[in-house]
Amino acid sequence: MRNSQRSLWLLLLSGCAMGPNYQRPETLPMSAAWRDSAMAVRDSSYANVPWWGVLNDSTLQGLIRTALRENRDLHIALARVNEARAQLGIARYELYPQIDIQGRVKTGEAGDSIFNGAALVNGFNSLGIGLNWEIDLWGRARRLNESARATLLASEQGRRGVIITVVSEVARAYFEMRDLDAQLAITQSQLTIRQQSLDLARARFQGGLTSELDVRQGESALAAAEGTLARILRLRTQKENEVSILLGHPPADVPRGLPIAAQQVPDAIPAGIPSELLQRRPDIRQAEEQLHAANARIGAAIASLFPTISLTSAAGTASDDLGNLFKSGFGFWNVAVNLFQPILNRGRNVKQVALERARTEAAVGNYERTILTALQEVEDGLVAVQRLREEAAAAGRAAAASRRSVTLAGLRYEGGVDNYLNLLDAQRSQLDAELAESDLLRQHRVAVVRLYRALGGGWDPVTDTLAVPLPKPK
């Protein structure tokens, strides 16, 4: 008889968790290789290389380390992890008995008001303790605990995603800044060339060898180059401000390292296999943990449809004399069964179950969309790296040819063989070609960084340690 009673109590205490157990959705087919296998070398993924092995500029590496410490988005992400960890701790307390202690010491209580001298009424000294434990028979508390744990894991993956974003965004902004530095140098060189051509046109005009039209055309070309210089200076200052904010600092000057053309990137980037993204990309893992949390809340909602059982106990003592307070007391315990509240609130509870199921379906869609977005980003990155490298090489050849054209056009004009308009056209072509080359070099470097990020690179335990803010001085 005792064994059967013990088994019954163990069954009540352990109970069962209502609702579906979590399983990863298998609705999306994953390809065995990337779309263009010629571009995606099937080797160890490029994401396995730490970011300081991808970005070889020591100045850029220093900026990234600063950003990992000081970037405010990372501070916010860390705070959200701590918030989720605290919420998990709160959810775990739902599995344990709740204790309430109340005490009172006899005081004089005024029958009317202490300001008009009313008579005082004596009170009692009392001390009581109560304990209430709701048996998690249907697993409501356990499902809420499971949901809170998944939410914590999701926040941790979200923080990893922010780390990857900070690394890639600092590199992107730095490359764009160095590109603007290169464009500034190109434009300043072009200003010198156009000023020399204008001086030549003026000399020829004063010597009666050409018309005033050449002078005015030269002045127009020089003014256009000056406008381009002013625009590049404005964009460069704004880009320095962007980099400063990414570093967690007010806008200021930013140190420079290697020029954009000297930023080394590999010719072939291994991408691994598509299924690796499910474990490597933090945004995919975050979406999955969010789905897990939503799935667990279905069970908690279903458990609310059933009666609850609570163990309640109380003990205490009361006396009009403080010295006799602990000489006598009382206590009791009972089992309370809540049968009517689930029945009375059944309509609302049923709707809550439907609500949690709908939220879980939305979480499934978000998880699948995140996977599809990741696959697209890798495919786009692979083709961008390949084609931009080819475009940059072609732009380099065009820039070299345009520089030679300017030299030849200048000689022909100075010798009176050709007109001034052809020289100006050659100079405009040179400026456009050199700016295009620098821009494509920047696009290619940024494409490599974005592909690295798309593959899930940029996070590792060492980087995670760097991304913890230093304690503030007291």
Short mmCIF file of C-alpha atoms in Angstrom, two decimals:
data_model
loop_
_atom_site.label_atom_id
_atom_site.label_comp_id
_atom_site.label_asym_id
_atom_site.label_seq_id
_atom_site.Cartn_x
_atom_site.Cartn_y
_atom_site.Cartn_z
CA MET A 1 0.00 0.00 0.00
CA ARG A 2 2.81 2.42 0.91
CA ASN A 3 4.64 1.60 -2.32
CA SER A 4 1.55 2.41 -4.38
CA GLN A 5 1.06 5.70 -2.54
CA ARG A 6 4.70 6.58 -3.08
CA SER A 7 4.40 5.82 -6.79
CA LEU A 8 1.28 7.99 -7.01
CA TRP A 9 3.07 10.94 -5.38
CA LEU A 10 6.08 10.52 -7.71
CA LEU A 11 3.72 10.55 -10.67
CA LEU A 12 2.07 13.73 -9.45
CA LEU A 13 5.39 15.45 -8.81
CA SER A 14 7.00 14.46 -12.10
CA GLY A 15 3.94 14.70 -14.33
CA CYS A 16 4.25 15.13 -18.07
CA ALA A 17 5.01 18.13 -20.22
CA MET A 18 2.11 19.01 -22.48
CA GLY A 19 2.54 20.18 -26.05
CA PRO A 20 4.85 19.13 -28.89
CA ASN A 21 8.51 18.45 -28.25
CA TYR A 22 10.80 20.55 -30.43
CA GLN A 23 12.17 19.14 -33.67
CA ARG A 24 14.12 21.08 -36.28
CA PRO A 25 12.01 21.65 -39.43
CA GLU A 26 13.17 19.70 -42.46
CA THR A 27 11.03 21.47 -45.05
CA LEU A 28 13.85 23.15 -47.04
CA PRO A 29 15.94 21.00 -49.38
CA MET A 30 19.66 21.79 -49.06
CA SER A 31 21.87 21.49 -52.11
CA ALA A 32 25.05 19.45 -51.91
CA ALA A 33 27.06 22.22 -53.61
CA TRP A 34 26.78 25.86 -54.53
CA ARG A 35 25.22 26.94 -57.79
CA ASP A 36 28.51 27.67 -59.55
CA SER A 37 30.90 25.06 -58.23
CA ALA A 38 33.73 26.57 -60.30
CA MET A 39 33.61 29.69 -58.10
CA ALA A 40 32.94 27.86 -54.83
CA VAL A 41 36.00 25.71 -54.22
CA ARG A 42 34.76 22.77 -52.15
CA ASP A 43 37.29 23.00 -49.40
CA SER A 44 37.27 24.07 -45.79
CA SER A 45 35.07 27.15 -45.58
CA TYR A 46 36.69 30.58 -45.76
CA ALA A 47 34.74 31.33 -42.58
CA ASN A 48 37.17 29.10 -40.65
CA VAL A 49 39.89 31.74 -41.11
CA PRO A 50 39.91 34.29 -38.25
CA TRP A 51 39.18 37.84 -39.30
CA TRP A 52 42.76 38.98 -38.65
CA GLY A 53 43.82 36.39 -41.25
CA VAL A 54 41.34 37.78 -43.76
CA LEU A 55 42.09 41.47 -43.13
CA ASN A 56 45.86 41.86 -43.34
CA ASP A 57 46.02 45.62 -42.64
CA SER A 58 47.39 46.05 -39.10
CA THR A 59 45.74 49.47 -38.77
CA LEU A 60 42.37 47.99 -39.71
CA GLN A 61 42.90 45.18 -37.22
CA GLY A 62 43.48 47.72 -34.47
CA LEU A 63 40.31 49.58 -35.41
CA ILE A 64 38.30 46.36 -35.27
CA ARG A 65 39.66 45.52 -31.83
CA THR A 66 38.64 48.97 -30.65
CA ALA A 67 35.16 48.50 -32.08
CA LEU A 68 34.78 45.13 -30.37
CA ARG A 69 35.38 46.85 -27.04
CA GLU A 70 33.54 50.10 -27.57
CA ASN A 71 30.79 49.61 -30.17
CA ARG A 72 27.45 50.45 -28.57
CA ASP A 73 25.47 47.86 -30.51
CA LEU A 74 27.65 45.19 -28.91
CA HIS A 75 27.01 46.68 -25.48
CA ILE A 76 23.26 46.50 -26.15
CA ALA A 77 23.53 42.90 -27.36
CA LEU A 78 25.44 41.89 -24.22
CA ALA A 79 22.80 43.56 -22.04
CA ARG A 80 20.09 41.57 -23.83
CA VAL A 81 21.96 38.35 -23.11
CA ASN A 82 22.11 39.29 -19.43
CA GLU A 83 18.42 40.14 -19.51
CA ALA A 84 17.56 36.74 -21.01
CA ARG A 85 19.77 35.01 -18.43
CA ALA A 86 17.90 36.78 -15.62
CA GLN A 87 14.56 35.81 -17.16
CA LEU A 88 15.68 32.19 -17.22
CA GLY A 89 16.57 32.44 -13.54
CA ILE A 90 13.11 33.80 -12.79
CA ALA A 91 11.47 31.00 -14.77
CA ARG A 92 13.43 28.36 -12.84
CA TYR A 93 12.04 29.63 -9.54
CA GLU A 94 8.58 28.64 -10.76
CA LEU A 95 9.64 25.01 -10.21
CA TYR A 96 10.26 25.53 -6.49
CA PRO A 97 8.01 26.34 -3.52
CA GLN A 98 7.20 29.98 -2.88
CA ILE A 99 7.83 31.18 0.68
CA ASP A 100 6.15 34.17 2.30
CA ILE A 101 7.10 35.50 5.75
CA GLN A 102 5.08 38.15 7.56
CA GLY A 103 5.67 39.69 10.98
CA ARG A 104 4.17 42.42 13.13
CA VAL A 105 5.20 44.03 16.38
CA LYS A 106 2.53 45.53 18.66
CA THR A 107 2.16 49.26 18.17
CA GLY A 108 -0.24 51.89 19.36
CA GLU A 109 -2.98 52.55 16.85
CA ALA A 110 -4.98 55.75 16.99
CA GLY A 111 -8.72 55.44 16.91
CA ASP A 112 -9.04 58.88 15.34
CA SER A 113 -5.96 61.02 14.75
CA ILE A 114 -2.72 61.36 16.64
CA PHE A 115 -2.88 65.10 16.21
CA ASN A 116 -6.08 65.54 18.28
CA GLY A 117 -5.03 63.31 21.18
CA ALA A 118 -7.29 60.32 20.41
CA ALA A 119 -7.04 57.22 22.59
CA LEU A 120 -4.61 54.46 21.51
CA VAL A 121 -5.76 50.90 20.78
CA ASN A 122 -3.39 48.03 21.58
CA GLY A 123 -2.52 45.53 18.82
CA PHE A 124 -1.04 42.00 18.73
CA ASN A 125 2.50 40.74 18.09
CA SER A 126 2.50 38.15 15.32
CA LEU A 127 4.88 36.13 13.15
CA GLY A 128 3.84 33.84 10.30
CA ILE A 129 5.40 31.86 7.45
CA GLY A 130 3.60 30.39 4.49
CA LEU A 131 4.68 28.01 1.74
CA ASN A 132 2.90 27.37 -1.53
CA TRP A 133 4.02 24.88 -4.15
CA GLU A 134 2.09 24.38 -7.37
CA ILE A 135 2.84 20.87 -8.60
CA ASP A 136 3.93 21.08 -12.22
CA LEU A 137 1.66 18.18 -13.15
CA TRP A 138 1.14 19.20 -16.79
CA GLY A 139 4.56 20.73 -17.36
CA ARG A 140 3.54 24.38 -17.63
CA ALA A 141 6.51 25.62 -15.58
CA ARG A 142 8.87 23.25 -17.34
CA ARG A 143 7.73 24.45 -20.76
CA LEU A 144 8.16 28.08 -19.68
CA ASN A 145 11.61 27.17 -18.39
CA GLU A 146 12.40 25.52 -21.73
CA SER A 147 11.20 28.62 -23.58
CA ALA A 148 13.32 30.92 -21.40
CA ARG A 149 16.39 28.74 -21.97
CA ALA A 150 15.87 28.85 -25.75
CA THR A 151 15.39 32.61 -25.57
CA LEU A 152 18.72 32.92 -23.76
CA LEU A 153 20.45 30.85 -26.44
CA ALA A 154 18.81 32.99 -29.12
CA SER A 155 20.11 36.17 -27.47
CA GLU A 156 23.61 34.68 -27.31
CA GLN A 157 23.46 33.88 -31.02
CA GLY A 158 22.16 37.38 -31.63
CA ARG A 159 25.20 38.78 -29.87
CA ARG A 160 27.47 36.64 -32.06
CA GLY A 161 25.67 38.02 -35.09
CA VAL A 162 26.32 41.56 -33.90
CA ILE A 163 30.02 40.73 -33.47
CA ILE A 164 30.21 39.50 -37.07
CA THR A 165 28.34 42.59 -38.23
CA VAL A 166 30.70 44.94 -36.38
CA VAL A 167 33.81 43.25 -37.81
CA SER A 168 32.47 43.38 -41.37
CA GLU A 169 31.02 46.89 -41.10
CA VAL A 170 34.27 48.36 -39.78
CA ALA A 171 36.17 46.69 -42.63
CA ARG A 172 33.63 47.89 -45.20
CA ALA A 173 33.67 51.49 -43.98
CA TYR A 174 37.49 51.43 -43.77
CA PHE A 175 37.82 50.21 -47.37
CA GLU A 176 35.35 52.89 -48.51
CA MET A 177 37.38 55.51 -46.66
CA ARG A 178 40.63 54.34 -48.28
CA ASP A 179 38.89 54.39 -51.66
CA LEU A 180 37.93 58.02 -51.06
CA ASP A 181 41.54 58.72 -50.11
CA ALA A 182 42.61 57.24 -53.45
CA GLN A 183 39.94 59.23 -55.32
CA LEU A 184 41.16 62.39 -53.60
CA ALA A 185 44.74 61.75 -54.76
CA ILE A 186 43.52 61.01 -58.30
CA THR A 187 41.48 64.20 -58.44
CA GLN A 188 44.31 66.33 -57.05
CA SER A 189 46.62 64.90 -59.71
CA GLN A 190 44.02 65.64 -62.36
CA LEU A 191 43.75 69.22 -61.10
CA THR A 192 47.48 69.64 -61.63
CA ILE A 193 47.23 68.21 -65.15
CA ARG A 194 44.28 70.43 -66.09
CA GLN A 195 45.95 73.53 -64.64
CA GLN A 196 49.03 72.84 -66.76
CA SER A 197 46.84 72.35 -69.84
CA LEU A 198 45.02 75.61 -69.13
CA ASP A 199 48.32 77.44 -68.76
CA LEU A 200 49.39 76.01 -72.12
CA ALA A 201 46.12 77.10 -73.75
CA ARG A 202 46.48 80.63 -72.38
CA ALA A 203 50.05 80.86 -73.65
CA ARG A 204 49.00 79.71 -77.11
CA PHE A 205 46.09 82.14 -77.08
CA GLN A 206 48.32 85.04 -76.12
CA GLY A 207 50.70 84.00 -78.92
CA GLY A 208 47.87 84.04 -81.42
CA LEU A 209 48.13 80.30 -82.05
CA THR A 210 44.61 79.41 -80.85
CA SER A 211 41.29 81.00 -80.05
CA GLU A 212 39.79 82.12 -76.73
CA LEU A 213 37.52 79.05 -76.90
CA ASP A 214 40.38 76.82 -75.79
CA VAL A 215 40.94 78.95 -72.72
CA ARG A 216 37.28 78.93 -71.71
CA GLN A 217 37.03 75.18 -72.24
CA GLY A 218 40.12 74.67 -70.11
CA GLU A 219 38.68 76.85 -67.33
CA SER A 220 35.43 74.85 -67.44
CA ALA A 221 37.29 71.54 -67.19
CA LEU A 222 39.36 72.83 -64.27
CA ALA A 223 36.25 74.04 -62.41
CA ALA A 224 34.58 70.66 -62.92
CA ALA A 225 37.58 68.91 -61.38
CA GLU A 226 37.53 71.35 -58.44
CA GLY A 227 33.86 70.50 -57.86
CA THR A 228 34.72 66.79 -57.89
CA LEU A 229 37.46 67.44 -55.34
CA ALA A 230 35.02 69.25 -53.02
CA ARG A 231 32.52 66.38 -53.28
CA ILE A 232 35.16 63.77 -52.44
CA LEU A 233 36.37 65.81 -49.46
CA ARG A 234 32.80 65.97 -48.15
CA LEU A 235 32.23 62.23 -48.60
CA ARG A 236 35.56 61.39 -46.98
CA THR A 237 34.80 63.43 -43.87
CA GLN A 238 31.37 61.81 -43.58
CA LYS A 239 32.97 58.37 -43.96
CA GLU A 240 35.45 59.16 -41.19
CA ASN A 241 32.48 60.09 -39.00
CA GLU A 242 30.84 56.75 -39.80
CA VAL A 243 33.98 54.83 -38.87
CA SER A 244 34.30 56.78 -35.62
CA ILE A 245 30.74 55.90 -34.59
CA LEU A 246 31.37 52.21 -35.38
CA LEU A 247 34.37 52.43 -33.06
CA GLY A 248 32.13 53.82 -30.34
CA HIS A 249 33.82 57.24 -30.44
CA PRO A 250 32.66 60.75 -31.34
CA PRO A 251 33.53 61.83 -34.91
CA ALA A 252 37.27 62.35 -35.28
CA ASP A 253 40.21 61.67 -37.56
CA VAL A 254 40.79 57.97 -38.33
CA PRO A 255 44.27 56.43 -38.73
CA ARG A 256 45.20 55.01 -42.14
CA GLY A 257 47.05 51.87 -43.11
CA LEU A 258 47.49 50.22 -46.50
CA PRO A 259 46.00 51.92 -49.57
CA ILE A 260 42.99 50.27 -51.18
CA ALA A 261 45.04 48.71 -53.99
CA ALA A 262 47.40 47.06 -51.49
CA GLN A 263 44.65 45.32 -49.49
CA GLN A 264 45.36 41.68 -50.26
CA VAL A 265 42.50 39.26 -50.90
CA PRO A 266 42.64 35.65 -52.14
CA ASP A 267 41.95 34.79 -55.78
CA ALA A 268 39.86 31.71 -54.88
CA ILE A 269 37.59 31.65 -51.84
CA PRO A 270 36.45 28.23 -50.56
CA ALA A 271 32.82 28.25 -49.49
CA GLY A 272 32.41 24.77 -48.02
CA ILE A 273 28.98 23.18 -48.41
CA PRO A 274 25.57 24.87 -48.00
CA SER A 275 24.45 22.77 -45.03
CA GLU A 276 27.32 24.18 -42.94
CA LEU A 277 25.45 27.48 -42.74
CA LEU A 278 22.84 25.91 -40.43
CA GLN A 279 25.43 25.56 -37.69
CA ARG A 280 27.77 28.43 -38.55
CA ARG A 281 25.52 31.43 -39.21
CA PRO A 282 24.42 33.03 -35.92
CA ASP A 283 21.25 34.49 -37.45
CA ILE A 284 20.08 31.02 -38.50
CA ARG A 285 20.80 29.56 -35.09
CA GLN A 286 19.09 32.53 -33.45
CA ALA A 287 15.98 32.01 -35.59
CA GLU A 288 15.97 28.32 -34.67
CA GLU A 289 16.19 29.04 -30.94
CA GLN A 290 13.38 31.57 -31.29
CA LEU A 291 11.33 28.82 -32.96
CA HIS A 292 12.22 26.46 -30.10
CA ALA A 293 11.06 29.05 -27.56
CA ALA A 294 7.76 29.59 -29.40
CA ASN A 295 7.18 25.84 -29.64
CA ALA A 296 7.67 25.43 -25.87
CA ARG A 297 5.09 28.14 -25.17
CA ILE A 298 2.49 25.99 -26.93
CA GLY A 299 2.91 23.38 -24.19
CA ALA A 300 2.60 26.01 -21.48
CA ALA A 301 -0.63 27.26 -23.04
CA ILE A 302 -2.05 23.73 -23.32
CA ALA A 303 -1.20 23.04 -19.67
CA SER A 304 -3.36 26.02 -18.68
CA LEU A 305 -6.41 24.08 -19.90
CA PHE A 306 -6.07 21.55 -17.07
CA PRO A 307 -6.62 21.79 -13.30
CA THR A 308 -3.73 22.73 -11.05
CA ILE A 309 -2.74 21.12 -7.76
CA SER A 310 -1.00 23.10 -5.03
CA LEU A 311 0.53 22.08 -1.73
CA THR A 312 -0.01 24.81 0.86
CA SER A 313 1.38 24.99 4.37
CA ALA A 314 1.47 27.71 6.99
CA ALA A 315 2.76 28.20 10.50
CA GLY A 316 2.70 31.12 12.87
CA THR A 317 2.18 32.53 16.30
CA ALA A 318 0.39 35.54 17.82
CA SER A 319 0.42 37.10 21.28
CA ASP A 320 -0.38 40.40 22.92
CA ASP A 321 2.92 40.05 24.81
CA LEU A 322 6.16 40.10 22.83
CA GLY A 323 7.82 37.82 25.40
CA ASN A 324 5.22 35.08 24.80
CA LEU A 325 5.37 35.35 21.02
CA PHE A 326 7.39 32.15 20.53
CA LYS A 327 5.74 30.09 23.31
CA SER A 328 2.68 29.19 21.31
CA GLY A 329 1.84 28.88 17.67
CA PHE A 330 -0.19 27.14 15.06
CA GLY A 331 0.33 25.49 11.71
CA PHE A 332 -1.44 23.56 8.97
CA TRP A 333 -0.95 22.15 5.50
CA ASN A 334 -3.36 21.11 2.81
CA VAL A 335 -3.67 20.19 -0.84
CA ALA A 336 -5.65 22.64 -2.98
CA VAL A 337 -7.06 21.60 -6.33
CA ASN A 338 -8.05 24.36 -8.75
CA LEU A 339 -10.84 22.84 -10.86
CA PHE A 340 -13.01 25.78 -11.75
CA GLN A 341 -10.59 28.42 -13.03
CA PRO A 342 -9.55 26.38 -16.13
CA ILE A 343 -13.23 25.71 -16.84
CA LEU A 344 -14.29 29.32 -16.41
CA ASN A 345 -11.35 30.60 -18.50
CA ARG A 346 -11.41 27.79 -21.06
CA GLY A 347 -12.40 30.03 -23.96
CA ARG A 348 -9.54 32.40 -23.33
CA ASN A 349 -7.08 29.54 -22.73
CA VAL A 350 -8.08 27.83 -25.97
CA LYS A 351 -7.47 31.08 -27.84
CA GLN A 352 -4.09 31.36 -26.11
CA VAL A 353 -3.16 27.93 -27.45
CA ALA A 354 -4.20 29.01 -30.94
CA LEU A 355 -2.18 32.19 -30.53
CA GLU A 356 0.97 30.30 -29.55
CA ARG A 357 0.52 27.85 -32.43
CA ALA A 358 0.20 30.76 -34.87
CA ARG A 359 3.32 32.39 -33.42
CA THR A 360 5.19 29.11 -33.83
CA GLU A 361 4.11 28.86 -37.46
CA ALA A 362 5.42 32.39 -37.99
CA ALA A 363 8.69 31.39 -36.29
CA VAL A 364 8.99 28.45 -38.70
CA GLY A 365 8.54 30.84 -41.61
CA ASN A 366 11.13 33.21 -40.16
CA TYR A 367 13.60 30.33 -39.71
CA GLU A 368 13.15 29.15 -43.29
CA ARG A 369 13.36 32.69 -44.66
CA THR A 370 16.59 33.25 -42.75
CA ILE A 371 18.08 30.12 -44.33
CA LEU A 372 17.02 31.20 -47.82
CA THR A 373 18.45 34.67 -47.27
CA ALA A 374 21.74 33.15 -46.11
CA LEU A 375 21.94 30.94 -49.20
CA GLN A 376 21.26 33.92 -51.46
CA GLU A 377 23.89 36.05 -49.72
CA VAL A 378 26.55 33.37 -50.24
CA GLU A 379 25.61 32.81 -53.89
CA ASP A 380 25.56 36.56 -54.54
CA GLY A 381 28.88 36.94 -52.75
CA LEU A 382 30.57 34.21 -54.76
CA VAL A 383 29.60 35.69 -58.11
CA ALA A 384 30.35 39.25 -56.92
CA VAL A 385 33.91 38.37 -55.87
CA GLN A 386 34.62 36.63 -59.17
CA ARG A 387 33.11 39.21 -61.51
CA LEU A 388 34.30 42.28 -59.61
CA ARG A 389 37.85 40.98 -59.77
CA GLU A 390 37.48 40.75 -63.56
CA GLU A 391 35.90 44.21 -63.74
CA ALA A 392 38.67 45.74 -61.63
CA ALA A 393 41.34 44.19 -63.84
CA ALA A 394 39.64 45.58 -66.94
CA ALA A 395 39.32 49.00 -65.30
CA GLY A 396 43.04 48.93 -64.55
CA ARG A 397 43.84 48.35 -68.20
CA ALA A 398 41.47 51.14 -69.20
CA ALA A 399 43.12 53.54 -66.73
CA ALA A 400 46.58 52.75 -68.06
CA ALA A 401 45.40 53.33 -71.64
CA SER A 402 43.74 56.63 -70.69
CA ARG A 403 46.92 57.92 -69.07
CA ARG A 404 48.84 57.18 -72.26
CA SER A 405 46.12 58.92 -74.28
CA VAL A 406 46.49 62.11 -72.24
CA THR A 407 50.24 62.12 -72.86
CA LEU A 408 49.78 61.69 -76.61
CA ALA A 409 46.96 64.27 -76.82
CA GLY A 410 49.09 66.80 -74.92
CA LEU A 411 52.01 66.33 -77.31
CA ARG A 412 49.76 66.65 -80.36
CA TYR A 413 48.12 69.81 -79.04
CA GLU A 414 51.42 71.40 -78.05
CA GLY A 415 52.76 70.65 -81.51
CA GLY A 416 49.70 72.17 -83.15
CA VAL A 417 48.66 68.86 -84.72
CA ASP A 418 45.40 68.38 -82.80
CA ASN A 419 42.81 70.64 -81.18
CA TYR A 420 42.37 71.41 -77.49
CA LEU A 421 39.00 69.62 -77.23
CA ASN A 422 40.63 66.24 -77.85
CA LEU A 423 43.08 66.91 -75.01
CA LEU A 424 40.21 67.78 -72.64
CA ASP A 425 38.32 64.66 -73.66
CA ALA A 426 41.40 62.55 -72.95
CA GLN A 427 41.78 64.14 -69.52
CA ARG A 428 38.11 63.53 -68.66
CA SER A 429 38.48 59.91 -69.77
CA GLN A 430 41.57 59.53 -67.60
CA LEU A 431 39.81 60.91 -64.51
CA ASP A 432 36.75 58.72 -65.04
CA ALA A 433 38.86 55.60 -65.69
CA GLU A 434 41.07 56.08 -62.64
CA LEU A 435 38.11 56.80 -60.38
CA ALA A 436 36.32 53.73 -61.76
CA GLU A 437 39.37 51.55 -61.12
CA SER A 438 39.61 52.71 -57.51
CA ASP A 439 35.87 52.22 -57.02
CA LEU A 440 35.96 48.67 -58.40
CA LEU A 441 38.95 47.80 -56.23
CA ARG A 442 36.90 48.97 -53.27
CA GLN A 443 33.84 47.01 -54.40
CA HIS A 444 35.94 43.86 -54.79
CA ARG A 445 37.44 44.16 -51.30
CA VAL A 446 34.03 44.85 -49.78
CA ALA A 447 32.56 41.88 -51.67
CA VAL A 448 35.18 39.61 -50.10
CA VAL A 449 34.28 40.90 -46.64
CA ARG A 450 30.56 40.41 -47.30
CA LEU A 451 31.11 36.87 -48.56
CA TYR A 452 33.19 36.14 -45.45
CA ARG A 453 30.32 37.43 -43.33
CA ALA A 454 27.72 35.51 -45.38
CA LEU A 455 29.62 32.28 -44.73
CA GLY A 456 29.46 32.98 -41.00
CA GLY A 457 33.02 34.18 -40.52
CA GLY A 458 34.12 36.80 -38.02
CA TRP A 459 33.24 35.13 -34.74
CA ASP A 460 35.43 32.85 -32.64
CA PRO A 461 36.09 32.42 -28.90
CA VAL A 462 38.99 34.89 -28.99
CA THR A 463 36.86 37.54 -30.68
CA ASP A 464 34.06 36.85 -28.23
CA THR A 465 36.47 37.62 -25.38
CA LEU A 466 37.52 40.86 -27.07
CA ALA A 467 33.87 41.91 -27.37
CA VAL A 468 33.40 42.30 -23.60
CA PRO A 469 33.51 45.94 -22.51
CA LEU A 470 36.28 46.97 -20.16
CA PRO A 471 35.07 47.85 -16.64
CA LYS A 472 34.48 51.55 -16.20
CA PRO A 473 36.79 53.31 -13.72
CA LYS A 474 35.11 54.14 -10.41
#
